[in-house]
Structures are given as C-alpha cells and as structure tokens.
PDB file of C-alpha atoms in Angstrom:
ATOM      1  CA  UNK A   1       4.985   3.072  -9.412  1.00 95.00           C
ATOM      2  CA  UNK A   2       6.866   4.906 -11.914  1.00 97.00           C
ATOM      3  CA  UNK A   3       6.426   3.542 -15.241  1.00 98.00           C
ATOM      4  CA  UNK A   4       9.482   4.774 -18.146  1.00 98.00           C
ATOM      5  CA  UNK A   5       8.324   4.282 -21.883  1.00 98.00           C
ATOM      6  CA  UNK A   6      11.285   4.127 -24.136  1.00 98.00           C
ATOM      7  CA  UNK A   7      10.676   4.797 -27.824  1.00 94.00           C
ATOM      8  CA  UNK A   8      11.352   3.539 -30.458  1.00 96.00           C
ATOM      9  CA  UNK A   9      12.172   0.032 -29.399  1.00 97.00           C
ATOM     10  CA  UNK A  10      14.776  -0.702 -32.098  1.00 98.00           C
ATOM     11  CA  UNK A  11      16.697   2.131 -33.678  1.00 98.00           C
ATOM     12  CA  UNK A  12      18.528   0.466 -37.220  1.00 97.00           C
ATOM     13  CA  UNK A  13      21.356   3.064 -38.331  1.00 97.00           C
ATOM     14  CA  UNK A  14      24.711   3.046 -39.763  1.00 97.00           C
ATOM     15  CA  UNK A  15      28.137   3.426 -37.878  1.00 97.00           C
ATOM     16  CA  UNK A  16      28.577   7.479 -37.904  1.00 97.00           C
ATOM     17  CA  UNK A  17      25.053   8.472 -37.889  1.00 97.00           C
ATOM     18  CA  UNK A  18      23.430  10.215 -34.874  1.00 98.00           C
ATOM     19  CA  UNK A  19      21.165   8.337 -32.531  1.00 98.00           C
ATOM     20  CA  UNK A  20      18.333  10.067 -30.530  1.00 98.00           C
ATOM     21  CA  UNK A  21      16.848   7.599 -27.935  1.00 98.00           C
ATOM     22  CA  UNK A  22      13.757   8.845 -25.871  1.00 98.00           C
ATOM     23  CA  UNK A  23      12.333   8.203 -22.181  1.00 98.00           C
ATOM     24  CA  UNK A  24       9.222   8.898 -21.083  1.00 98.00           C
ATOM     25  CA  UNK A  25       8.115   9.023 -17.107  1.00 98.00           C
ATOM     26  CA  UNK A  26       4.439   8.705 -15.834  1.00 98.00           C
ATOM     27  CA  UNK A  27       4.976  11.471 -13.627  1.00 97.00           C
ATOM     28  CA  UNK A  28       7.368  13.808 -13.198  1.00 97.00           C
ATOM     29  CA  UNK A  29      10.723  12.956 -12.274  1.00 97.00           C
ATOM     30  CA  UNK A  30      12.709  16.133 -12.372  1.00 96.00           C
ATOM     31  CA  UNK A  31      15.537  15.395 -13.315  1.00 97.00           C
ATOM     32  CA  UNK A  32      16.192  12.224 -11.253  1.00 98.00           C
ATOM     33  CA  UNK A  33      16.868  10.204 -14.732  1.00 98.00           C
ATOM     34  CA  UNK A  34      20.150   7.683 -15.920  1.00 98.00           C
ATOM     35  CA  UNK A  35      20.877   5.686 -19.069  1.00 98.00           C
ATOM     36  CA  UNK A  36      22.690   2.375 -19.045  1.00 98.00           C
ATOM     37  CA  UNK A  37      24.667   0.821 -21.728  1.00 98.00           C
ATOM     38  CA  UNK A  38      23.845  -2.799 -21.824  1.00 98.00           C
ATOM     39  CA  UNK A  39      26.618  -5.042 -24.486  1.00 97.00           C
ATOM     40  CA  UNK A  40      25.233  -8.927 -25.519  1.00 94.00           C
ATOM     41  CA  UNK A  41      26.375 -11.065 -22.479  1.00 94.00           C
ATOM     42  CA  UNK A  42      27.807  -7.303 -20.307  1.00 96.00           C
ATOM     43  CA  UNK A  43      26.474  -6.247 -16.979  1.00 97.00           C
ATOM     44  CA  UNK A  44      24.893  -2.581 -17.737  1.00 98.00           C
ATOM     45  CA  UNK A  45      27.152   0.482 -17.749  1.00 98.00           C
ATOM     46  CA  UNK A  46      25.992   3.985 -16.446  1.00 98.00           C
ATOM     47  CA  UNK A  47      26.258   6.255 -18.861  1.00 98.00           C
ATOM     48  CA  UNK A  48      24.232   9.317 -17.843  1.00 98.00           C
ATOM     49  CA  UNK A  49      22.851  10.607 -14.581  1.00 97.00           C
ATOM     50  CA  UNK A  50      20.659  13.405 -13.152  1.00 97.00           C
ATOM     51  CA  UNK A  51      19.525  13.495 -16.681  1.00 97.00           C
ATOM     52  CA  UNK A  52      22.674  15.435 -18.427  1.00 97.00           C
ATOM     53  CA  UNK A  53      25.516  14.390 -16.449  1.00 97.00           C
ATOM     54  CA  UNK A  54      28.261  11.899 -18.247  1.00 97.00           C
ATOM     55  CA  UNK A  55      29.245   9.169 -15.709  1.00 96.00           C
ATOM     56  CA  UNK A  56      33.091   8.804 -15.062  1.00 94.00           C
ATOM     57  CA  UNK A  57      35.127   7.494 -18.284  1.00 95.00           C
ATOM     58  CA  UNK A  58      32.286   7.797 -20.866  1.00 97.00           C
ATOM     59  CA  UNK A  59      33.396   9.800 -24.105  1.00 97.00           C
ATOM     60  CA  UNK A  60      31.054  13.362 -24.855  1.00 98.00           C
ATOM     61  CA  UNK A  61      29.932  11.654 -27.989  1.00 98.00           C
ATOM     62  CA  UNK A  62      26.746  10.544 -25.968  1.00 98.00           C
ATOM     63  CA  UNK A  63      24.573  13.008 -24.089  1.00 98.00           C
ATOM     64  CA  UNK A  64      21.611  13.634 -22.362  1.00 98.00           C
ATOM     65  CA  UNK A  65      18.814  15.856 -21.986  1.00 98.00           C
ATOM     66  CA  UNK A  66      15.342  16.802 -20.292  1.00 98.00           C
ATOM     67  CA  UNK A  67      13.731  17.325 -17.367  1.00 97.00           C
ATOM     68  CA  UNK A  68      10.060  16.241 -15.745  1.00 97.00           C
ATOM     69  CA  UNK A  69       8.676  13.761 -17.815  1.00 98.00           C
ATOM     70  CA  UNK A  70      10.331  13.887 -21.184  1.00 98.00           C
ATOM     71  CA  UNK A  71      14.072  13.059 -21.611  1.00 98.00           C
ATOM     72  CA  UNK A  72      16.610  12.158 -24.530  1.00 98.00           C
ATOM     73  CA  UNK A  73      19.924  10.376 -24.776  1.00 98.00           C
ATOM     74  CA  UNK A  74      21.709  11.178 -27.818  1.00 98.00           C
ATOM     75  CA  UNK A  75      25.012   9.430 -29.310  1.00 98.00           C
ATOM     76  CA  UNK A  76      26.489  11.962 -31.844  1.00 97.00           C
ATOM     77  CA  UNK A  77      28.364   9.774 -34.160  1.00 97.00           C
ATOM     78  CA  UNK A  78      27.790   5.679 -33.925  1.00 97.00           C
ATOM     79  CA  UNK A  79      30.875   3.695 -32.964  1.00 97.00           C
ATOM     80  CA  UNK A  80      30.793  -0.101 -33.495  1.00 96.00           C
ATOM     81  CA  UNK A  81      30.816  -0.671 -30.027  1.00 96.00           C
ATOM     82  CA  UNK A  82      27.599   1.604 -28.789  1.00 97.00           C
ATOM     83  CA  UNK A  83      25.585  -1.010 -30.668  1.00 97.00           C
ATOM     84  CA  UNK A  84      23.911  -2.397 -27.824  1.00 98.00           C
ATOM     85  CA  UNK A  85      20.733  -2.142 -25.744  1.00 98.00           C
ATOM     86  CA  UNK A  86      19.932   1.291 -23.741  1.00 98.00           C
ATOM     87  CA  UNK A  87      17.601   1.507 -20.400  1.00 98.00           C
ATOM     88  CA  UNK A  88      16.503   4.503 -18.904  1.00 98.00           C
ATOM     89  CA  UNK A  89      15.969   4.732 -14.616  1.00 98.00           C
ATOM     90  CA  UNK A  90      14.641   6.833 -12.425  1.00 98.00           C
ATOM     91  CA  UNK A  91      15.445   7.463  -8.780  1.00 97.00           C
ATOM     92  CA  UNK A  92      12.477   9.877  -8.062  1.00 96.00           C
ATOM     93  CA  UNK A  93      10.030   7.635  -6.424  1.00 95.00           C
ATOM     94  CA  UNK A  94      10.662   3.841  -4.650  1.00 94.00           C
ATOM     95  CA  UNK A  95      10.528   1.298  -6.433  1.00 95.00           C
ATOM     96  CA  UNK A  96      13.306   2.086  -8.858  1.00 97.00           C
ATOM     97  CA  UNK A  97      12.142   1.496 -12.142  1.00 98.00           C
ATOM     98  CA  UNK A  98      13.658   1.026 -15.400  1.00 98.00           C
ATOM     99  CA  UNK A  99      12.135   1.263 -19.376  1.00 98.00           C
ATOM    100  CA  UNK A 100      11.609  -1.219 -21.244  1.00 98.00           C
ATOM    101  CA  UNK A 101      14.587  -0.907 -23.377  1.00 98.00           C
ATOM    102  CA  UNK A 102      16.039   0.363 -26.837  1.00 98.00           C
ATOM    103  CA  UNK A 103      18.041  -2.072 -29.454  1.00 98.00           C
ATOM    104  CA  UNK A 104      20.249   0.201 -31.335  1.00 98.00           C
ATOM    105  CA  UNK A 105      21.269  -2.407 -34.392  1.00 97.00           C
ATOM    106  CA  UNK A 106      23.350  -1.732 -37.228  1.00 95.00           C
ATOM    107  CA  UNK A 107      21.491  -1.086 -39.944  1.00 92.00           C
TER     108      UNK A 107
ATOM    109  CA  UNK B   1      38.895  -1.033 -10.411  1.00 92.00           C
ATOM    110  CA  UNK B   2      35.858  -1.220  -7.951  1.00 96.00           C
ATOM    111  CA  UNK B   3      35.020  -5.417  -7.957  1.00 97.00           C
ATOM    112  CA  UNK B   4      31.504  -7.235  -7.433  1.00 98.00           C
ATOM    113  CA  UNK B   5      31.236 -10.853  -7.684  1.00 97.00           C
ATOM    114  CA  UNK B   6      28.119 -12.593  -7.326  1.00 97.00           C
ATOM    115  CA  UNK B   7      27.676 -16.155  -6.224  1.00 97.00           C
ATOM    116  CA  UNK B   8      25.083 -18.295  -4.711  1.00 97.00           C
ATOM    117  CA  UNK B   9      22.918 -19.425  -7.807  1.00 96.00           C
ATOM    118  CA  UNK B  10      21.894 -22.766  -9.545  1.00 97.00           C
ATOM    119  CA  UNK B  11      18.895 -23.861  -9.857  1.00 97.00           C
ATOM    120  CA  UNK B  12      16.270 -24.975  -7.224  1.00 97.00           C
ATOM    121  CA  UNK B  13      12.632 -26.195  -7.153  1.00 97.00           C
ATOM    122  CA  UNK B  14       9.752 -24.017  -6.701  1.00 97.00           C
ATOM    123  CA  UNK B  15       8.989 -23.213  -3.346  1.00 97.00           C
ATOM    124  CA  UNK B  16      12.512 -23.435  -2.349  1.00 98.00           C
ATOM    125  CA  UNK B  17      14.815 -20.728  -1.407  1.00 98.00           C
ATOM    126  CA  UNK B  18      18.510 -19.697  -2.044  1.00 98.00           C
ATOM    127  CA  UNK B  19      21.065 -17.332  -1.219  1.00 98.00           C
ATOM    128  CA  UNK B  20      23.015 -14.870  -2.916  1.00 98.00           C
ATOM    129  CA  UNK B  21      26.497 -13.412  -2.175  1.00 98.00           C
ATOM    130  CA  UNK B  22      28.114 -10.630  -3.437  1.00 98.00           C
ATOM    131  CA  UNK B  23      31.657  -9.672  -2.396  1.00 98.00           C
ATOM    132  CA  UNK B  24      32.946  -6.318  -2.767  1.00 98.00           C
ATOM    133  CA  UNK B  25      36.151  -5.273  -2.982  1.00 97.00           C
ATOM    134  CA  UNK B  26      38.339  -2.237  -3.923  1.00 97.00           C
ATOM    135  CA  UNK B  27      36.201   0.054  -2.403  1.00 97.00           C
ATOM    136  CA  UNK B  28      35.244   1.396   0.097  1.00 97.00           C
ATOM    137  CA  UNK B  29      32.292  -1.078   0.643  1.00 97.00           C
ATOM    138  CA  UNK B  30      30.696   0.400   3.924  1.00 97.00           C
ATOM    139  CA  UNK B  31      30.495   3.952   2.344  1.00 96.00           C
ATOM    140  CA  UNK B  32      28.007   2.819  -0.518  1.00 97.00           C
ATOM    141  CA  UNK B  33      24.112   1.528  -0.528  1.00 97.00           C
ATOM    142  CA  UNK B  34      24.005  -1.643  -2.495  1.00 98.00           C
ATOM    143  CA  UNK B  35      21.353  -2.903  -4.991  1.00 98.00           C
ATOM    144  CA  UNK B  36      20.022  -6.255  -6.259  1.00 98.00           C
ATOM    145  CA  UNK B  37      18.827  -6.606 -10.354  1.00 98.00           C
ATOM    146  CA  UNK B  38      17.410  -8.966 -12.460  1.00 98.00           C
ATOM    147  CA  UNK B  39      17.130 -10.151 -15.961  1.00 98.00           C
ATOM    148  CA  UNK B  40      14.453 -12.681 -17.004  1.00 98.00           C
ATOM    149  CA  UNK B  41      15.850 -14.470 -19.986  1.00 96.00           C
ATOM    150  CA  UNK B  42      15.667 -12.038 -23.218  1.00 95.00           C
ATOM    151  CA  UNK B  43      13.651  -9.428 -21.164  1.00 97.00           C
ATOM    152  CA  UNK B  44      14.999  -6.176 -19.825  1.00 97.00           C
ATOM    153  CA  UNK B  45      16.277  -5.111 -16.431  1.00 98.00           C
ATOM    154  CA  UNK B  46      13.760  -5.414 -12.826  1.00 98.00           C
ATOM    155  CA  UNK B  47      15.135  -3.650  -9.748  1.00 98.00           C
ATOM    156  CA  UNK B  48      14.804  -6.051  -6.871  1.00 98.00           C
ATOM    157  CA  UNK B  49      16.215  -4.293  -3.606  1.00 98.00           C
ATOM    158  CA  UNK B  50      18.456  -1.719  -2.485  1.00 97.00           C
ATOM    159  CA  UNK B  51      19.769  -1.352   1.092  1.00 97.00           C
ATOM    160  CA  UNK B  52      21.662   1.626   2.394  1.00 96.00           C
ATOM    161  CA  UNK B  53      25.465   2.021   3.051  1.00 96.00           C
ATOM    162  CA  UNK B  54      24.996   0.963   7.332  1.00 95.00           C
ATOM    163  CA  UNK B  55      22.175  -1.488   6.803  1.00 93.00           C
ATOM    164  CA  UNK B  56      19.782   1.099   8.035  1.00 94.00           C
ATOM    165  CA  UNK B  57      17.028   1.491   5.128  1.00 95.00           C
ATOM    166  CA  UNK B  58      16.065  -1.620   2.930  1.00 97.00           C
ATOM    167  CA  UNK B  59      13.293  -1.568  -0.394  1.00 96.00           C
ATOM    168  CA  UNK B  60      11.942  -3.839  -1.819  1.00 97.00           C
ATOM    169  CA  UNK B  61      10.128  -4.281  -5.533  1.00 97.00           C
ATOM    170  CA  UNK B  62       6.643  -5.521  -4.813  1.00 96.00           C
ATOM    171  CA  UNK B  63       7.496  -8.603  -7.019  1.00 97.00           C
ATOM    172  CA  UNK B  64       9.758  -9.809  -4.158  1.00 98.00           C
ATOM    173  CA  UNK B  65       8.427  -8.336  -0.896  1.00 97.00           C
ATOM    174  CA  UNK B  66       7.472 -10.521   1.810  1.00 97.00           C
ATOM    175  CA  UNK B  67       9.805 -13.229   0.091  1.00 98.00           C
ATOM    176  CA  UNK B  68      13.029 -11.946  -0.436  1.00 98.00           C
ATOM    177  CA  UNK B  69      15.644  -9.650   2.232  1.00 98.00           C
ATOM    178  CA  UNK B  70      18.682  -8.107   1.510  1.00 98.00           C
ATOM    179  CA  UNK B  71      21.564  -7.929   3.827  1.00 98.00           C
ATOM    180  CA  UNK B  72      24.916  -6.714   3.988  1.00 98.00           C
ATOM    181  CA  UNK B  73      27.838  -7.616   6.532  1.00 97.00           C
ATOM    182  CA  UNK B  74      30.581  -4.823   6.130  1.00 97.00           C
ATOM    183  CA  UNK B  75      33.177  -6.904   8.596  1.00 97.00           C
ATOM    184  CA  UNK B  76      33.082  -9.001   5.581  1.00 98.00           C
ATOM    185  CA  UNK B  77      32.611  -6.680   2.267  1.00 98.00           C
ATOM    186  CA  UNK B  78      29.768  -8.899   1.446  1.00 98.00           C
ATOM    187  CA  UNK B  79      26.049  -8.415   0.151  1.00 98.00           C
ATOM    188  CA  UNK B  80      23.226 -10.666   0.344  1.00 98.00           C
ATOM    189  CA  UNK B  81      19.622 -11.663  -1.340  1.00 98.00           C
ATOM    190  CA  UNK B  82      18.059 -14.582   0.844  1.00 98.00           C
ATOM    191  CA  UNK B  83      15.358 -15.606  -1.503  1.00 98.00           C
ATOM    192  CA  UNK B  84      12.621 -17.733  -0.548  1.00 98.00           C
ATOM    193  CA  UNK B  85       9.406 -19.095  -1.695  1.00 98.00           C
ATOM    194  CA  UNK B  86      11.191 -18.709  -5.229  1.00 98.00           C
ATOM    195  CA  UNK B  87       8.987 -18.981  -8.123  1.00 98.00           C
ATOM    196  CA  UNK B  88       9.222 -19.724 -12.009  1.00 97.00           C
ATOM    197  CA  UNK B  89       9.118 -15.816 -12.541  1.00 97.00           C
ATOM    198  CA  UNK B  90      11.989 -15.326 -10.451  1.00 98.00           C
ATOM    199  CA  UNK B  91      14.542 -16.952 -13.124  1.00 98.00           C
ATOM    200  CA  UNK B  92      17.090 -14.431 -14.301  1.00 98.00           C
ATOM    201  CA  UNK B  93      20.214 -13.468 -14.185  1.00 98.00           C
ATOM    202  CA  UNK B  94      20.907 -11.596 -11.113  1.00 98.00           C
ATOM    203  CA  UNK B  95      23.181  -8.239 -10.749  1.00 98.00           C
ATOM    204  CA  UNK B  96      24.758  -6.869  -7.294  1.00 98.00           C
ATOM    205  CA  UNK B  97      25.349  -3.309  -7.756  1.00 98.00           C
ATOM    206  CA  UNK B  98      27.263  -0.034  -6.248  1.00 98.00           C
ATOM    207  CA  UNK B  99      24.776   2.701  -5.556  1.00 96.00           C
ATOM    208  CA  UNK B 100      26.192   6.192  -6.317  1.00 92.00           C
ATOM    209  CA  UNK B 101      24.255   9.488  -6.304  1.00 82.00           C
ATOM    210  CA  UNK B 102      21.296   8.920  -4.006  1.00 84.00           C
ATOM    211  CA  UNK B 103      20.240   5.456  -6.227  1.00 94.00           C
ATOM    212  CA  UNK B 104      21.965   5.312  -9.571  1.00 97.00           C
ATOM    213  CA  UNK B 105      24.033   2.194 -10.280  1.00 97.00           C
ATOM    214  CA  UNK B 106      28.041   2.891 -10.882  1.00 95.00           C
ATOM    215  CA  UNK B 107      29.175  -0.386 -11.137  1.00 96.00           C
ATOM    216  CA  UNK B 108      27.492  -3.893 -11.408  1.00 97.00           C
ATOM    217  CA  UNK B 109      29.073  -7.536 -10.780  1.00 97.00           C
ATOM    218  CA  UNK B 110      29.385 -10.003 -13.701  1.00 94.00           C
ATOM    219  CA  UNK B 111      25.618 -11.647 -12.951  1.00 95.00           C
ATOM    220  CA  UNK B 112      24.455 -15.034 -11.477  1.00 97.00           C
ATOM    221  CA  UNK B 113      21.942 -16.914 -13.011  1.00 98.00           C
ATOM    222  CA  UNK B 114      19.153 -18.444 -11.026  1.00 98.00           C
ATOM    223  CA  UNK B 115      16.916 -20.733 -12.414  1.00 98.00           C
ATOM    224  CA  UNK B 116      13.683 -21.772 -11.004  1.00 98.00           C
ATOM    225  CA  UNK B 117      12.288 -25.179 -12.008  1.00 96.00           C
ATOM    226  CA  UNK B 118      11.207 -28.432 -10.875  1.00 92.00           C
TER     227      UNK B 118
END
C-alpha cells in the first residue's frame, strides 16, 4: 500500500498570504496525484489532478506541482473560503489511498 | 449539476449488516466507475471500494474485504455497499462518488452516517 504523508498538519496564515501544502508518496507515483478541498460539514471537492491539472470550475489561484514522490499544492492568495482541510490521493497503485490531511486555519 | 444521494444508514449492532444506496442522476451514470468513502468521526478520508462503469472490475480496501461488496444496477442509476459483519471501526460518514480520470473523484454525494454500536 501506498502511504501519502502530508506536511505540515496545520498551516495558520492570514487571508491574502500564500499557502504551500506538501504530499509525500512511499513510492513513486508519477504523476498519478489529486488534492481535495474538504469545507466543515462539505463532501470533498477535487481540486487538482494528474498532479498540475485544475479540475473543472476551480479558480488558478490554487495550483499544483511535482512528480514521483514529492508534490505541492499551492493557493496564491488566501480567500476566506479556502480555509478548510486539504487531502492528497493517489491513483498509482490499488488500494487508493489518501494523506492524512492539512488544516489550513486562519491565523 | 451531476447528483449523488446516499441512503441506507442508521445505526446497527455489531455483527450486523446494512445496505447502502446511492442514486445517480444527471449523468450519464453507466459511463462512470463509482467509488465508496469513509470518514471516522474527526479523522480523515479511507477509500472503501471502487467498481468500474459495467460492473466488470470491483476493489476493495483490505479494511473491508471479505465483508463488504459493491454493486451497481445501471437500469436503475443506483450504487450499492452491502456491508456485513460491521464493526465499531466501521462508523463514519460514508461518501458515494463519480470516478473521472482512471480513479480520481469528480463529484461526491452529501454523506450517510453509519454508526456501529450495540
């Protein structure tokens, strides 16, 4: 099994700063790697798949990056609303697996 | 706007099992794998099971094989988790979900809570 490591766990910053979440894979994974947006009480949202690629409606101010084992979403400038919890996933291997998480909180 | 809604939970006694329903509409249901999630309270997301768009391929987690299958009837836009055997650890809220791109998850019903307990 896959096992994702997201760091840091909780990320405390201000509305308009820039967030840098990171995902680390076991193995490599290519670039077989998405981010969800998960909202208190919300089903998850895709935000990012095959590692760089912006899922349908989301706005450019989040993006991400990497490839094999090491991989980065970043939000550009915090809105209110992207204060919320974010899981990485892979699709490389079965079973699916997700990280553990990261809290971005308003600082 | 692509619909999922989940139904089927409650809670139930070890050793029990229960069924799960979720119905799909807006889409073109038979054209998509499907995927079961789950969220133990104030814990983080578990893949459960994924079967493919013509009931072909199923997988499992190893958490659930042997106890839990997942179905689909496309007459009927509807997805299933037959659970059985259910344990304590299988409380959570769980997610039915649209597979897009070879096994990411596009969209995701509103979540049924199943709790476990005698």
């Amino acid at each position: 099994e896959i096992v994702l490591t997201q760091s840091p766990a909780t990320l405390s910053l201000s509305p308009g700063e820039r967030a840098t979440l990171s995902c680390r894979a076991s193995q490599s994974i290519s670039s077989y790697l998405a981010w969800y947006q998960q909202r208190p009480g919300q089903a998850p949202r895709l935000l990012i798949y095959d590692a760089s690629n912006r899922a349908t409606g989301i706005p450019a101010r989040f993006s991400g990056s990497g490839s094999g084992t090491d991989f980065t979403l970043t939000i550009s400038s915090l809105e209110p609303e992207d204060f919320a919890v974010y899981y990485c996933q892979q699709r490389s291997n079965w079973p699916l697996t997700f990280g553990g998480g990261t809290k971005v909180e308003i600082k | 706007q692509v619909q999922l809604v989940a139904s089927g939970g409650g809670v139930v006694q070890p050793g029990r099992s229960l069924r799960l329903s979720c119905a799909a509409s807006r889409f073109t249901f038979s054209n998509h794998g499907m995927h079961w999630v789950r969220q133990a309270p104030g814990k983080g997301l578990e893949w459960v099971a994924v079967i493919y768009y013509d009931g072909s391929n199923q997988y499992y987690a190893d958490s659930v094989k042997g106890r839990f299958t997942i179905s689909r009837d496309n007459s009927k836009n509807t997805l299933y988790l037959q659970m059985n055997s259910l344990r304590a650890e299988d409380t959570a809220v769980y997610y039915c979900a649209r597979d897009i791109k070879s096994h990411y998850l596009d969209y995701w019903g509103q979540g049924i809570r199943v709790t476990v307990s005698s």
